[in-house]
């Protein structure tokens, strides 16, 4: 349950709300019923080299649940990992991620960027999890889709003070877009792209330090976070 006032009454959002273009400005009460199905064959959750992760999640907001709004959000998510010539190379893993979400009903404007995943929320189109090189939640609409590709190439491993460290170079490519309706997803002019290079340091197989530098038509961004992008 989330109760709060997202923005002040002098914002552009307030103007759009007064014009009737959006709903959700001011104090809101949201109650969500979250359900999902997950299929996971990854060999190692923190640093996989083979397998897939697939899920379908749903968020239902209803006045029956005590919510102020009636809307539904469904999210389809698929990650895949494939080791390239494992007998010849130490560890080169081709990784891909696909996500698509649809919001229907009378959803407040601040619900459009967010998609619920068992792996952690997807906070809008743009940012470290979807479209690196664009600002966090740069794009939002009732339909969102993104795809990420990474090539994780190990080039060094060592022990420092009895700690095992593995270093990998990670070139990556991201694409994503948002639309007002599913019937418009073939409008490719809505797609945005970015690319970049990253460094991963895997510490004792359980902790991943992620450094990414991404370039897009709008911005250059540097990220430092814990855990792989996906």
mmCIF file with all atom_site columns, C-alpha atoms in Angstrom:
data_model
loop_
_atom_site.group_PDB
_atom_site.id
_atom_site.type_symbol
_atom_site.label_atom_id
_atom_site.label_alt_id
_atom_site.label_comp_id
_atom_site.label_asym_id
_atom_site.label_entity_id
_atom_site.label_seq_id
_atom_site.pdbx_PDB_ins_code
_atom_site.Cartn_x
_atom_site.Cartn_y
_atom_site.Cartn_z
_atom_site.occupancy
_atom_site.B_iso_or_equiv
_atom_site.pdbx_formal_charge
_atom_site.auth_seq_id
_atom_site.auth_comp_id
_atom_site.auth_asym_id
_atom_site.auth_atom_id
_atom_site.pdbx_PDB_model_num
ATOM 1   C CA . UNK A 1 1   ? 0.000   0.000   0.000   1.00 0.00 ? 1   UNK A CA 1
ATOM 2   C CA . UNK A 1 2   ? 1.414   3.360   -1.033  1.00 0.00 ? 2   UNK A CA 1
ATOM 3   C CA . UNK A 1 3   ? 0.037   6.632   0.293   1.00 0.00 ? 3   UNK A CA 1
ATOM 4   C CA . UNK A 1 4   ? 1.703   9.883   -0.677  1.00 0.00 ? 4   UNK A CA 1
ATOM 5   C CA . UNK A 1 5   ? 1.860   13.068  -2.696  1.00 0.00 ? 5   UNK A CA 1
ATOM 6   C CA . UNK A 1 6   ? 4.252   12.484  -5.630  1.00 0.00 ? 6   UNK A CA 1
ATOM 7   C CA . UNK A 1 7   ? 4.703   16.070  -6.879  1.00 0.00 ? 7   UNK A CA 1
ATOM 8   C CA . UNK A 1 8   ? 3.883   19.648  -5.904  1.00 0.00 ? 8   UNK A CA 1
ATOM 9   C CA . UNK A 1 9   ? 0.964   21.562  -7.386  1.00 0.00 ? 9   UNK A CA 1
ATOM 10  C CA . UNK A 1 10  ? 3.114   23.876  -9.520  1.00 0.00 ? 10  UNK A CA 1
ATOM 11  C CA . UNK A 1 11  ? 4.468   21.132  -11.776 1.00 0.00 ? 11  UNK A CA 1
ATOM 12  C CA . UNK A 1 12  ? 3.744   20.316  -15.391 1.00 0.00 ? 12  UNK A CA 1
ATOM 13  C CA . UNK A 1 13  ? 2.042   17.147  -14.120 1.00 0.00 ? 13  UNK A CA 1
ATOM 14  C CA . UNK A 1 14  ? -0.441  19.324  -12.234 1.00 0.00 ? 14  UNK A CA 1
ATOM 15  C CA . UNK A 1 15  ? -1.272  21.184  -15.435 1.00 0.00 ? 15  UNK A CA 1
ATOM 16  C CA . UNK A 1 16  ? -1.856  17.898  -17.277 1.00 0.00 ? 16  UNK A CA 1
ATOM 17  C CA . UNK A 1 17  ? -4.010  16.645  -14.406 1.00 0.00 ? 17  UNK A CA 1
ATOM 18  C CA . UNK A 1 18  ? -6.162  19.769  -14.404 1.00 0.00 ? 18  UNK A CA 1
ATOM 19  C CA . UNK A 1 19  ? -6.627  19.371  -18.160 1.00 0.00 ? 19  UNK A CA 1
ATOM 20  C CA . UNK A 1 20  ? -7.850  15.797  -17.622 1.00 0.00 ? 20  UNK A CA 1
ATOM 21  C CA . UNK A 1 21  ? -4.977  14.214  -19.563 1.00 0.00 ? 21  UNK A CA 1
ATOM 22  C CA . UNK A 1 22  ? -3.690  12.111  -16.643 1.00 0.00 ? 22  UNK A CA 1
ATOM 23  C CA . UNK A 1 23  ? -4.953  10.815  -13.307 1.00 0.00 ? 23  UNK A CA 1
ATOM 24  C CA . UNK A 1 24  ? -3.131  10.247  -10.035 1.00 0.00 ? 24  UNK A CA 1
ATOM 25  C CA . UNK A 1 25  ? -1.920  13.706  -9.090  1.00 0.00 ? 25  UNK A CA 1
ATOM 26  C CA . UNK A 1 26  ? -2.079  14.452  -5.370  1.00 0.00 ? 26  UNK A CA 1
ATOM 27  C CA . UNK A 1 27  ? -2.726  11.988  -2.545  1.00 0.00 ? 27  UNK A CA 1
ATOM 28  C CA . UNK A 1 28  ? -3.353  8.402   -3.659  1.00 0.00 ? 28  UNK A CA 1
ATOM 29  C CA . UNK A 1 29  ? -4.026  5.027   -2.081  1.00 0.00 ? 29  UNK A CA 1
ATOM 30  C CA . UNK A 1 30  ? -2.917  1.991   -4.093  1.00 0.00 ? 30  UNK A CA 1
ATOM 31  C CA . UNK A 1 31  ? -3.408  -1.654  -3.013  1.00 0.00 ? 31  UNK A CA 1
ATOM 32  C CA . UNK A 1 32  ? -1.912  -4.321  -5.290  1.00 0.00 ? 32  UNK A CA 1
ATOM 33  C CA . UNK A 1 33  ? -2.343  -8.090  -5.532  1.00 0.00 ? 33  UNK A CA 1
ATOM 34  C CA . UNK A 1 34  ? 0.867   -9.460  -7.051  1.00 0.00 ? 34  UNK A CA 1
ATOM 35  C CA . UNK A 1 35  ? 1.096   -12.927 -8.618  1.00 0.00 ? 35  UNK A CA 1
ATOM 36  C CA . UNK A 1 36  ? 3.661   -14.588 -10.850 1.00 0.00 ? 36  UNK A CA 1
ATOM 37  C CA . UNK A 1 37  ? 5.033   -17.750 -12.428 1.00 0.00 ? 37  UNK A CA 1
ATOM 38  C CA . UNK A 1 38  ? 8.811   -18.312 -12.647 1.00 0.00 ? 38  UNK A CA 1
ATOM 39  C CA . UNK A 1 39  ? 10.888  -20.882 -14.562 1.00 0.00 ? 39  UNK A CA 1
ATOM 40  C CA . UNK A 1 40  ? 14.625  -20.916 -13.787 1.00 0.00 ? 40  UNK A CA 1
ATOM 41  C CA . UNK A 1 41  ? 17.363  -23.247 -15.117 1.00 0.00 ? 41  UNK A CA 1
ATOM 42  C CA . UNK A 1 42  ? 20.402  -20.997 -14.503 1.00 0.00 ? 42  UNK A CA 1
ATOM 43  C CA . UNK A 1 43  ? 23.483  -22.820 -13.248 1.00 0.00 ? 43  UNK A CA 1
ATOM 44  C CA . UNK A 1 44  ? 24.359  -19.998 -10.832 1.00 0.00 ? 44  UNK A CA 1
ATOM 45  C CA . UNK A 1 45  ? 21.902  -17.249 -9.966  1.00 0.00 ? 45  UNK A CA 1
ATOM 46  C CA . UNK A 1 46  ? 24.470  -14.537 -9.194  1.00 0.00 ? 46  UNK A CA 1
ATOM 47  C CA . UNK A 1 47  ? 26.750  -15.174 -12.213 1.00 0.00 ? 47  UNK A CA 1
ATOM 48  C CA . UNK A 1 48  ? 25.107  -17.559 -14.715 1.00 0.00 ? 48  UNK A CA 1
ATOM 49  C CA . UNK A 1 49  ? 26.917  -19.049 -17.704 1.00 0.00 ? 49  UNK A CA 1
ATOM 50  C CA . UNK A 1 50  ? 24.073  -21.181 -19.072 1.00 0.00 ? 50  UNK A CA 1
ATOM 51  C CA . UNK A 1 51  ? 20.335  -21.653 -18.695 1.00 0.00 ? 51  UNK A CA 1
ATOM 52  C CA . UNK A 1 52  ? 17.271  -19.428 -18.864 1.00 0.00 ? 52  UNK A CA 1
ATOM 53  C CA . UNK A 1 53  ? 15.136  -17.399 -16.510 1.00 0.00 ? 53  UNK A CA 1
ATOM 54  C CA . UNK A 1 54  ? 11.507  -16.783 -17.506 1.00 0.00 ? 54  UNK A CA 1
ATOM 55  C CA . UNK A 1 55  ? 8.607   -15.215 -15.648 1.00 0.00 ? 55  UNK A CA 1
ATOM 56  C CA . UNK A 1 56  ? 5.133   -13.809 -16.110 1.00 0.00 ? 56  UNK A CA 1
ATOM 57  C CA . UNK A 1 57  ? 3.960   -11.467 -13.366 1.00 0.00 ? 57  UNK A CA 1
ATOM 58  C CA . UNK A 1 58  ? 0.704   -9.635  -12.774 1.00 0.00 ? 58  UNK A CA 1
ATOM 59  C CA . UNK A 1 59  ? -0.334  -6.734  -10.559 1.00 0.00 ? 59  UNK A CA 1
ATOM 60  C CA . UNK A 1 60  ? -4.028  -6.132  -9.920  1.00 0.00 ? 60  UNK A CA 1
ATOM 61  C CA . UNK A 1 61  ? -5.331  -2.924  -8.366  1.00 0.00 ? 61  UNK A CA 1
ATOM 62  C CA . UNK A 1 62  ? -9.013  -2.910  -7.447  1.00 0.00 ? 62  UNK A CA 1
ATOM 63  C CA . UNK A 1 63  ? -11.375 -0.996  -5.221  1.00 0.00 ? 63  UNK A CA 1
ATOM 64  C CA . UNK A 1 64  ? -12.309 -4.394  -3.778  1.00 0.00 ? 64  UNK A CA 1
ATOM 65  C CA . UNK A 1 65  ? -8.748  -4.535  -2.419  1.00 0.00 ? 65  UNK A CA 1
ATOM 66  C CA . UNK A 1 66  ? -9.034  -1.050  -0.963  1.00 0.00 ? 66  UNK A CA 1
ATOM 67  C CA . UNK A 1 67  ? -7.328  0.685   -3.851  1.00 0.00 ? 67  UNK A CA 1
ATOM 68  C CA . UNK A 1 68  ? -8.407  4.017   -5.244  1.00 0.00 ? 68  UNK A CA 1
ATOM 69  C CA . UNK A 1 69  ? -8.013  2.817   -8.858  1.00 0.00 ? 69  UNK A CA 1
ATOM 70  C CA . UNK A 1 70  ? -8.985  -0.197  -10.972 1.00 0.00 ? 70  UNK A CA 1
ATOM 71  C CA . UNK A 1 71  ? -6.140  -1.281  -13.264 1.00 0.00 ? 71  UNK A CA 1
ATOM 72  C CA . UNK A 1 72  ? -4.032  -4.297  -14.204 1.00 0.00 ? 72  UNK A CA 1
ATOM 73  C CA . UNK A 1 73  ? -0.360  -4.698  -15.152 1.00 0.00 ? 73  UNK A CA 1
ATOM 74  C CA . UNK A 1 74  ? 1.157   -7.781  -16.792 1.00 0.00 ? 74  UNK A CA 1
ATOM 75  C CA . UNK A 1 75  ? 4.883   -8.257  -17.395 1.00 0.00 ? 75  UNK A CA 1
ATOM 76  C CA . UNK A 1 76  ? 6.645   -10.932 -19.489 1.00 0.00 ? 76  UNK A CA 1
ATOM 77  C CA . UNK A 1 77  ? 10.373  -11.369 -18.862 1.00 0.00 ? 77  UNK A CA 1
ATOM 78  C CA . UNK A 1 78  ? 12.961  -13.755 -20.381 1.00 0.00 ? 78  UNK A CA 1
ATOM 79  C CA . UNK A 1 79  ? 16.738  -13.997 -19.818 1.00 0.00 ? 79  UNK A CA 1
ATOM 80  C CA . UNK A 1 80  ? 19.047  -16.434 -21.616 1.00 0.00 ? 80  UNK A CA 1
ATOM 81  C CA . UNK A 1 81  ? 22.710  -17.394 -21.122 1.00 0.00 ? 81  UNK A CA 1
ATOM 82  C CA . UNK A 1 82  ? 24.933  -19.374 -23.498 1.00 0.00 ? 82  UNK A CA 1
ATOM 83  C CA . UNK A 1 83  ? 28.626  -20.266 -23.096 1.00 0.00 ? 83  UNK A CA 1
ATOM 84  C CA . UNK A 1 84  ? 30.504  -19.889 -26.396 1.00 0.00 ? 84  UNK A CA 1
ATOM 85  C CA . UNK A 1 85  ? 32.953  -22.747 -27.110 1.00 0.00 ? 85  UNK A CA 1
ATOM 86  C CA . UNK A 1 86  ? 33.491  -23.533 -23.413 1.00 0.00 ? 86  UNK A CA 1
ATOM 87  C CA . UNK A 1 87  ? 36.236  -26.092 -24.145 1.00 0.00 ? 87  UNK A CA 1
ATOM 88  C CA . UNK A 1 88  ? 38.310  -23.542 -26.073 1.00 0.00 ? 88  UNK A CA 1
ATOM 89  C CA . UNK A 1 89  ? 37.720  -20.350 -24.113 1.00 0.00 ? 89  UNK A CA 1
ATOM 90  C CA . UNK A 1 90  ? 37.921  -19.948 -20.348 1.00 0.00 ? 90  UNK A CA 1
ATOM 91  C CA . UNK A 1 91  ? 34.530  -18.288 -20.120 1.00 0.00 ? 91  UNK A CA 1
ATOM 92  C CA . UNK A 1 92  ? 32.737  -16.234 -22.758 1.00 0.00 ? 92  UNK A CA 1
ATOM 93  C CA . UNK A 1 93  ? 28.999  -15.979 -22.190 1.00 0.00 ? 93  UNK A CA 1
ATOM 94  C CA . UNK A 1 94  ? 26.468  -14.490 -24.598 1.00 0.00 ? 94  UNK A CA 1
ATOM 95  C CA . UNK A 1 95  ? 23.550  -13.097 -22.594 1.00 0.00 ? 95  UNK A CA 1
ATOM 96  C CA . UNK A 1 96  ? 20.200  -11.688 -23.650 1.00 0.00 ? 96  UNK A CA 1
ATOM 97  C CA . UNK A 1 97  ? 17.205  -10.233 -21.861 1.00 0.00 ? 97  UNK A CA 1
ATOM 98  C CA . UNK A 1 98  ? 13.711  -9.376  -23.113 1.00 0.00 ? 98  UNK A CA 1
ATOM 99  C CA . UNK A 1 99  ? 10.948  -7.641  -21.192 1.00 0.00 ? 99  UNK A CA 1
ATOM 100 C CA . UNK A 1 100 ? 7.497   -6.409  -22.165 1.00 0.00 ? 100 UNK A CA 1
ATOM 101 C CA . UNK A 1 101 ? 4.798   -4.888  -19.986 1.00 0.00 ? 101 UNK A CA 1
ATOM 102 C CA . UNK A 1 102 ? 1.204   -3.795  -20.540 1.00 0.00 ? 102 UNK A CA 1
ATOM 103 C CA . UNK A 1 103 ? -0.851  -1.564  -18.243 1.00 0.00 ? 103 UNK A CA 1
ATOM 104 C CA . UNK A 1 104 ? -4.619  -1.480  -18.747 1.00 0.00 ? 104 UNK A CA 1
ATOM 105 C CA . UNK A 1 105 ? -7.488  0.228   -16.962 1.00 0.00 ? 105 UNK A CA 1
ATOM 106 C CA . UNK A 1 106 ? -7.527  3.511   -15.058 1.00 0.00 ? 106 UNK A CA 1
ATOM 107 C CA . UNK A 1 107 ? -3.927  3.560   -13.859 1.00 0.00 ? 107 UNK A CA 1
ATOM 108 C CA . UNK A 1 108 ? -2.431  6.694   -12.274 1.00 0.00 ? 108 UNK A CA 1
ATOM 109 C CA . UNK A 1 109 ? 0.429   8.204   -14.236 1.00 0.00 ? 109 UNK A CA 1
ATOM 110 C CA . UNK A 1 110 ? 3.144   7.125   -11.784 1.00 0.00 ? 110 UNK A CA 1
ATOM 111 C CA . UNK A 1 111 ? 2.295   3.430   -12.273 1.00 0.00 ? 111 UNK A CA 1
ATOM 112 C CA . UNK A 1 112 ? 3.202   3.397   -15.983 1.00 0.00 ? 112 UNK A CA 1
ATOM 113 C CA . UNK A 1 113 ? 7.014   3.350   -15.598 1.00 0.00 ? 113 UNK A CA 1
ATOM 114 C CA . UNK A 1 114 ? 7.091   0.552   -13.013 1.00 0.00 ? 114 UNK A CA 1
ATOM 115 C CA . UNK A 1 115 ? 6.943   -3.191  -13.783 1.00 0.00 ? 115 UNK A CA 1
ATOM 116 C CA . UNK A 1 116 ? 7.099   -5.754  -11.001 1.00 0.00 ? 116 UNK A CA 1
ATOM 117 C CA . UNK A 1 117 ? 9.605   -8.615  -11.382 1.00 0.00 ? 117 UNK A CA 1
ATOM 118 C CA . UNK A 1 118 ? 10.654  -11.320 -8.946  1.00 0.00 ? 118 UNK A CA 1
ATOM 119 C CA . UNK A 1 119 ? 14.247  -10.279 -9.794  1.00 0.00 ? 119 UNK A CA 1
ATOM 120 C CA . UNK A 1 120 ? 13.589  -6.674  -8.713  1.00 0.00 ? 120 UNK A CA 1
ATOM 121 C CA . UNK A 1 121 ? 11.334  -3.911  -10.010 1.00 0.00 ? 121 UNK A CA 1
ATOM 122 C CA . UNK A 1 122 ? 11.854  -2.490  -13.498 1.00 0.00 ? 122 UNK A CA 1
ATOM 123 C CA . UNK A 1 123 ? 11.750  1.246   -12.837 1.00 0.00 ? 123 UNK A CA 1
ATOM 124 C CA . UNK A 1 124 ? 10.765  2.612   -16.233 1.00 0.00 ? 124 UNK A CA 1
ATOM 125 C CA . UNK A 1 125 ? 12.285  2.723   -19.701 1.00 0.00 ? 125 UNK A CA 1
ATOM 126 C CA . UNK A 1 126 ? 15.761  4.170   -19.312 1.00 0.00 ? 126 UNK A CA 1
ATOM 127 C CA . UNK A 1 127 ? 18.413  3.625   -16.683 1.00 0.00 ? 127 UNK A CA 1
ATOM 128 C CA . UNK A 1 128 ? 20.668  0.791   -15.573 1.00 0.00 ? 128 UNK A CA 1
ATOM 129 C CA . UNK A 1 129 ? 18.202  -2.105  -15.996 1.00 0.00 ? 129 UNK A CA 1
ATOM 130 C CA . UNK A 1 130 ? 16.576  -1.351  -19.357 1.00 0.00 ? 130 UNK A CA 1
ATOM 131 C CA . UNK A 1 131 ? 18.035  1.322   -21.627 1.00 0.00 ? 131 UNK A CA 1
ATOM 132 C CA . UNK A 1 132 ? 21.457  2.409   -20.414 1.00 0.00 ? 132 UNK A CA 1
ATOM 133 C CA . UNK A 1 133 ? 22.486  5.790   -21.797 1.00 0.00 ? 133 UNK A CA 1
ATOM 134 C CA . UNK A 1 134 ? 19.058  7.332   -21.165 1.00 0.00 ? 134 UNK A CA 1
ATOM 135 C CA . UNK A 1 135 ? 17.887  8.882   -17.903 1.00 0.00 ? 135 UNK A CA 1
ATOM 136 C CA . UNK A 1 136 ? 16.032  6.719   -15.400 1.00 0.00 ? 136 UNK A CA 1
ATOM 137 C CA . UNK A 1 137 ? 12.377  6.310   -16.465 1.00 0.00 ? 137 UNK A CA 1
ATOM 138 C CA . UNK A 1 138 ? 13.000  8.631   -19.427 1.00 0.00 ? 138 UNK A CA 1
ATOM 139 C CA . UNK A 1 139 ? 10.070  7.095   -21.362 1.00 0.00 ? 139 UNK A CA 1
ATOM 140 C CA . UNK A 1 140 ? 6.699   5.880   -20.052 1.00 0.00 ? 140 UNK A CA 1
ATOM 141 C CA . UNK A 1 141 ? 3.447   4.660   -21.617 1.00 0.00 ? 141 UNK A CA 1
ATOM 142 C CA . UNK A 1 142 ? 0.922   1.851   -21.198 1.00 0.00 ? 142 UNK A CA 1
ATOM 143 C CA . UNK A 1 143 ? 3.105   -0.529  -23.259 1.00 0.00 ? 143 UNK A CA 1
ATOM 144 C CA . UNK A 1 144 ? 6.869   -0.864  -22.805 1.00 0.00 ? 144 UNK A CA 1
ATOM 145 C CA . UNK A 1 145 ? 9.403   -3.252  -24.335 1.00 0.00 ? 145 UNK A CA 1
ATOM 146 C CA . UNK A 1 146 ? 13.170  -3.596  -24.014 1.00 0.00 ? 146 UNK A CA 1
ATOM 147 C CA . UNK A 1 147 ? 15.949  -5.968  -25.105 1.00 0.00 ? 147 UNK A CA 1
ATOM 148 C CA . UNK A 1 148 ? 19.517  -6.179  -23.766 1.00 0.00 ? 148 UNK A CA 1
ATOM 149 C CA . UNK A 1 149 ? 22.513  -8.069  -25.146 1.00 0.00 ? 149 UNK A CA 1
ATOM 150 C CA . UNK A 1 150 ? 25.812  -8.570  -23.315 1.00 0.00 ? 150 UNK A CA 1
ATOM 151 C CA . UNK A 1 151 ? 28.973  -10.519 -24.152 1.00 0.00 ? 151 UNK A CA 1
ATOM 152 C CA . UNK A 1 152 ? 30.672  -11.336 -20.854 1.00 0.00 ? 152 UNK A CA 1
ATOM 153 C CA . UNK A 1 153 ? 34.312  -12.255 -21.552 1.00 0.00 ? 153 UNK A CA 1
ATOM 154 C CA . UNK A 1 154 ? 36.508  -13.313 -18.646 1.00 0.00 ? 154 UNK A CA 1
ATOM 155 C CA . UNK A 1 155 ? 40.105  -12.080 -19.013 1.00 0.00 ? 155 UNK A CA 1
ATOM 156 C CA . UNK A 1 156 ? 41.614  -12.414 -15.535 1.00 0.00 ? 156 UNK A CA 1
ATOM 157 C CA . UNK A 1 157 ? 41.165  -14.243 -12.263 1.00 0.00 ? 157 UNK A CA 1
ATOM 158 C CA . UNK A 1 158 ? 43.281  -13.972 -9.133  1.00 0.00 ? 158 UNK A CA 1
ATOM 159 C CA . UNK A 1 159 ? 43.358  -14.309 -5.379  1.00 0.00 ? 159 UNK A CA 1
ATOM 160 C CA . UNK A 1 160 ? 43.889  -11.271 -3.166  1.00 0.00 ? 160 UNK A CA 1
ATOM 161 C CA . UNK A 1 161 ? 44.034  -11.755 0.621   1.00 0.00 ? 161 UNK A CA 1
ATOM 162 C CA . UNK A 1 162 ? 42.392  -15.169 0.178   1.00 0.00 ? 162 UNK A CA 1
ATOM 163 C CA . UNK A 1 163 ? 39.552  -13.579 -1.825  1.00 0.00 ? 163 UNK A CA 1
ATOM 164 C CA . UNK A 1 164 ? 38.842  -14.983 -5.297  1.00 0.00 ? 164 UNK A CA 1
ATOM 165 C CA . UNK A 1 165 ? 38.297  -12.285 -7.946  1.00 0.00 ? 165 UNK A CA 1
ATOM 166 C CA . UNK A 1 166 ? 37.232  -12.777 -11.572 1.00 0.00 ? 166 UNK A CA 1
ATOM 167 C CA . UNK A 1 167 ? 37.364  -9.897  -14.091 1.00 0.00 ? 167 UNK A CA 1
ATOM 168 C CA . UNK A 1 168 ? 35.275  -9.767  -17.280 1.00 0.00 ? 168 UNK A CA 1
ATOM 169 C CA . UNK A 1 169 ? 34.945  -7.224  -20.088 1.00 0.00 ? 169 UNK A CA 1
ATOM 170 C CA . UNK A 1 170 ? 31.327  -6.706  -21.166 1.00 0.00 ? 170 UNK A CA 1
ATOM 171 C CA . UNK A 1 171 ? 30.379  -4.939  -24.413 1.00 0.00 ? 171 UNK A CA 1
ATOM 172 C CA . UNK A 1 172 ? 26.607  -4.423  -24.513 1.00 0.00 ? 172 UNK A CA 1
ATOM 173 C CA . UNK A 1 173 ? 23.731  -3.196  -26.675 1.00 0.00 ? 173 UNK A CA 1
ATOM 174 C CA . UNK A 1 174 ? 20.282  -2.081  -25.476 1.00 0.00 ? 174 UNK A CA 1
ATOM 175 C CA . UNK A 1 175 ? 17.061  -1.229  -27.287 1.00 0.00 ? 175 UNK A CA 1
ATOM 176 C CA . UNK A 1 176 ? 13.637  -0.278  -26.020 1.00 0.00 ? 176 UNK A CA 1
ATOM 177 C CA . UNK A 1 177 ? 10.462  1.618   -26.703 1.00 0.00 ? 177 UNK A CA 1
ATOM 178 C CA . UNK A 1 178 ? 7.080   2.639   -25.330 1.00 0.00 ? 178 UNK A CA 1
ATOM 179 C CA . UNK A 1 179 ? 3.662   2.877   -26.989 1.00 0.00 ? 179 UNK A CA 1
ATOM 180 C CA . UNK A 1 180 ? 0.133   3.924   -26.068 1.00 0.00 ? 180 UNK A CA 1
ATOM 181 C CA . UNK A 1 181 ? -1.367  0.627   -27.275 1.00 0.00 ? 181 UNK A CA 1
ATOM 182 C CA . UNK A 1 182 ? -0.262  -2.887  -28.281 1.00 0.00 ? 182 UNK A CA 1
ATOM 183 C CA . UNK A 1 183 ? -1.533  -2.274  -31.809 1.00 0.00 ? 183 UNK A CA 1
ATOM 184 C CA . UNK A 1 184 ? 1.181   0.371   -32.240 1.00 0.00 ? 184 UNK A CA 1
ATOM 185 C CA . UNK A 1 185 ? 4.251   -1.695  -31.323 1.00 0.00 ? 185 UNK A CA 1
ATOM 186 C CA . UNK A 1 186 ? 5.083   -1.993  -35.027 1.00 0.00 ? 186 UNK A CA 1
ATOM 187 C CA . UNK A 1 187 ? 5.776   1.763   -35.048 1.00 0.00 ? 187 UNK A CA 1
ATOM 188 C CA . UNK A 1 188 ? 9.546   1.342   -34.970 1.00 0.00 ? 188 UNK A CA 1
ATOM 189 C CA . UNK A 1 189 ? 10.205  5.085   -34.793 1.00 0.00 ? 189 UNK A CA 1
ATOM 190 C CA . UNK A 1 190 ? 9.481   4.783   -31.057 1.00 0.00 ? 190 UNK A CA 1
ATOM 191 C CA . UNK A 1 191 ? 12.513  2.549   -30.497 1.00 0.00 ? 191 UNK A CA 1
ATOM 192 C CA . UNK A 1 192 ? 15.659  3.931   -28.879 1.00 0.00 ? 192 UNK A CA 1
ATOM 193 C CA . UNK A 1 193 ? 19.127  2.372   -28.839 1.00 0.00 ? 193 UNK A CA 1
ATOM 194 C CA . UNK A 1 194 ? 22.314  2.556   -26.800 1.00 0.00 ? 194 UNK A CA 1
ATOM 195 C CA . UNK A 1 195 ? 25.606  0.732   -26.529 1.00 0.00 ? 195 UNK A CA 1
ATOM 196 C CA . UNK A 1 196 ? 28.591  0.665   -24.249 1.00 0.00 ? 196 UNK A CA 1
ATOM 197 C CA . UNK A 1 197 ? 31.318  -1.225  -22.455 1.00 0.00 ? 197 UNK A CA 1
ATOM 198 C CA . UNK A 1 198 ? 31.358  -2.607  -18.957 1.00 0.00 ? 198 UNK A CA 1
ATOM 199 C CA . UNK A 1 199 ? 33.596  -4.293  -16.413 1.00 0.00 ? 199 UNK A CA 1
ATOM 200 C CA . UNK A 1 200 ? 32.431  -7.032  -14.060 1.00 0.00 ? 200 UNK A CA 1
ATOM 201 C CA . UNK A 1 201 ? 34.314  -8.108  -10.955 1.00 0.00 ? 201 UNK A CA 1
ATOM 202 C CA . UNK A 1 202 ? 32.935  -11.296 -9.444  1.00 0.00 ? 202 UNK A CA 1
ATOM 203 C CA . UNK A 1 203 ? 33.992  -11.641 -5.828  1.00 0.00 ? 203 UNK A CA 1
ATOM 204 C CA . UNK A 1 204 ? 33.961  -15.173 -4.382  1.00 0.00 ? 204 UNK A CA 1
ATOM 205 C CA . UNK A 1 205 ? 31.288  -16.195 -6.931  1.00 0.00 ? 205 UNK A CA 1
ATOM 206 C CA . UNK A 1 206 ? 28.516  -14.550 -4.894  1.00 0.00 ? 206 UNK A CA 1
ATOM 207 C CA . UNK A 1 207 ? 29.072  -10.800 -5.263  1.00 0.00 ? 207 UNK A CA 1
ATOM 208 C CA . UNK A 1 208 ? 29.206  -8.983  -8.607  1.00 0.00 ? 208 UNK A CA 1
ATOM 209 C CA . UNK A 1 209 ? 30.542  -5.438  -8.946  1.00 0.00 ? 209 UNK A CA 1
ATOM 210 C CA . UNK A 1 210 ? 29.232  -3.824  -12.135 1.00 0.00 ? 210 UNK A CA 1
ATOM 211 C CA . UNK A 1 211 ? 30.789  -0.849  -13.928 1.00 0.00 ? 211 UNK A CA 1
ATOM 212 C CA . UNK A 1 212 ? 29.082  0.290   -17.164 1.00 0.00 ? 212 UNK A CA 1
ATOM 213 C CA . UNK A 1 213 ? 29.680  3.201   -19.518 1.00 0.00 ? 213 UNK A CA 1
ATOM 214 C CA . UNK A 1 214 ? 26.779  3.718   -21.935 1.00 0.00 ? 214 UNK A CA 1
ATOM 215 C CA . UNK A 1 215 ? 26.316  6.022   -24.925 1.00 0.00 ? 215 UNK A CA 1
ATOM 216 C CA . UNK A 1 216 ? 23.035  7.075   -26.515 1.00 0.00 ? 216 UNK A CA 1
ATOM 217 C CA . UNK A 1 217 ? 21.851  9.906   -28.753 1.00 0.00 ? 217 UNK A CA 1
ATOM 218 C CA . UNK A 1 218 ? 20.828  11.854  -25.659 1.00 0.00 ? 218 UNK A CA 1
ATOM 219 C CA . UNK A 1 219 ? 23.496  11.194  -23.071 1.00 0.00 ? 219 UNK A CA 1
ATOM 220 C CA . UNK A 1 220 ? 26.626  9.416   -21.838 1.00 0.00 ? 220 UNK A CA 1
ATOM 221 C CA . UNK A 1 221 ? 26.227  7.624   -18.509 1.00 0.00 ? 221 UNK A CA 1
ATOM 222 C CA . UNK A 1 222 ? 28.403  5.751   -16.028 1.00 0.00 ? 222 UNK A CA 1
ATOM 223 C CA . UNK A 1 223 ? 26.935  3.167   -13.664 1.00 0.00 ? 223 UNK A CA 1
ATOM 224 C CA . UNK A 1 224 ? 28.381  1.418   -10.631 1.00 0.00 ? 224 UNK A CA 1
ATOM 225 C CA . UNK A 1 225 ? 26.060  -1.126  -9.045  1.00 0.00 ? 225 UNK A CA 1
ATOM 226 C CA . UNK A 1 226 ? 25.953  -4.513  -7.368  1.00 0.00 ? 226 UNK A CA 1
ATOM 227 C CA . UNK A 1 227 ? 24.833  -7.469  -9.460  1.00 0.00 ? 227 UNK A CA 1
ATOM 228 C CA . UNK A 1 228 ? 24.635  -8.148  -13.176 1.00 0.00 ? 228 UNK A CA 1
ATOM 229 C CA . UNK A 1 229 ? 22.215  -6.155  -15.302 1.00 0.00 ? 229 UNK A CA 1
ATOM 230 C CA . UNK A 1 230 ? 20.262  -9.414  -15.644 1.00 0.00 ? 230 UNK A CA 1
#
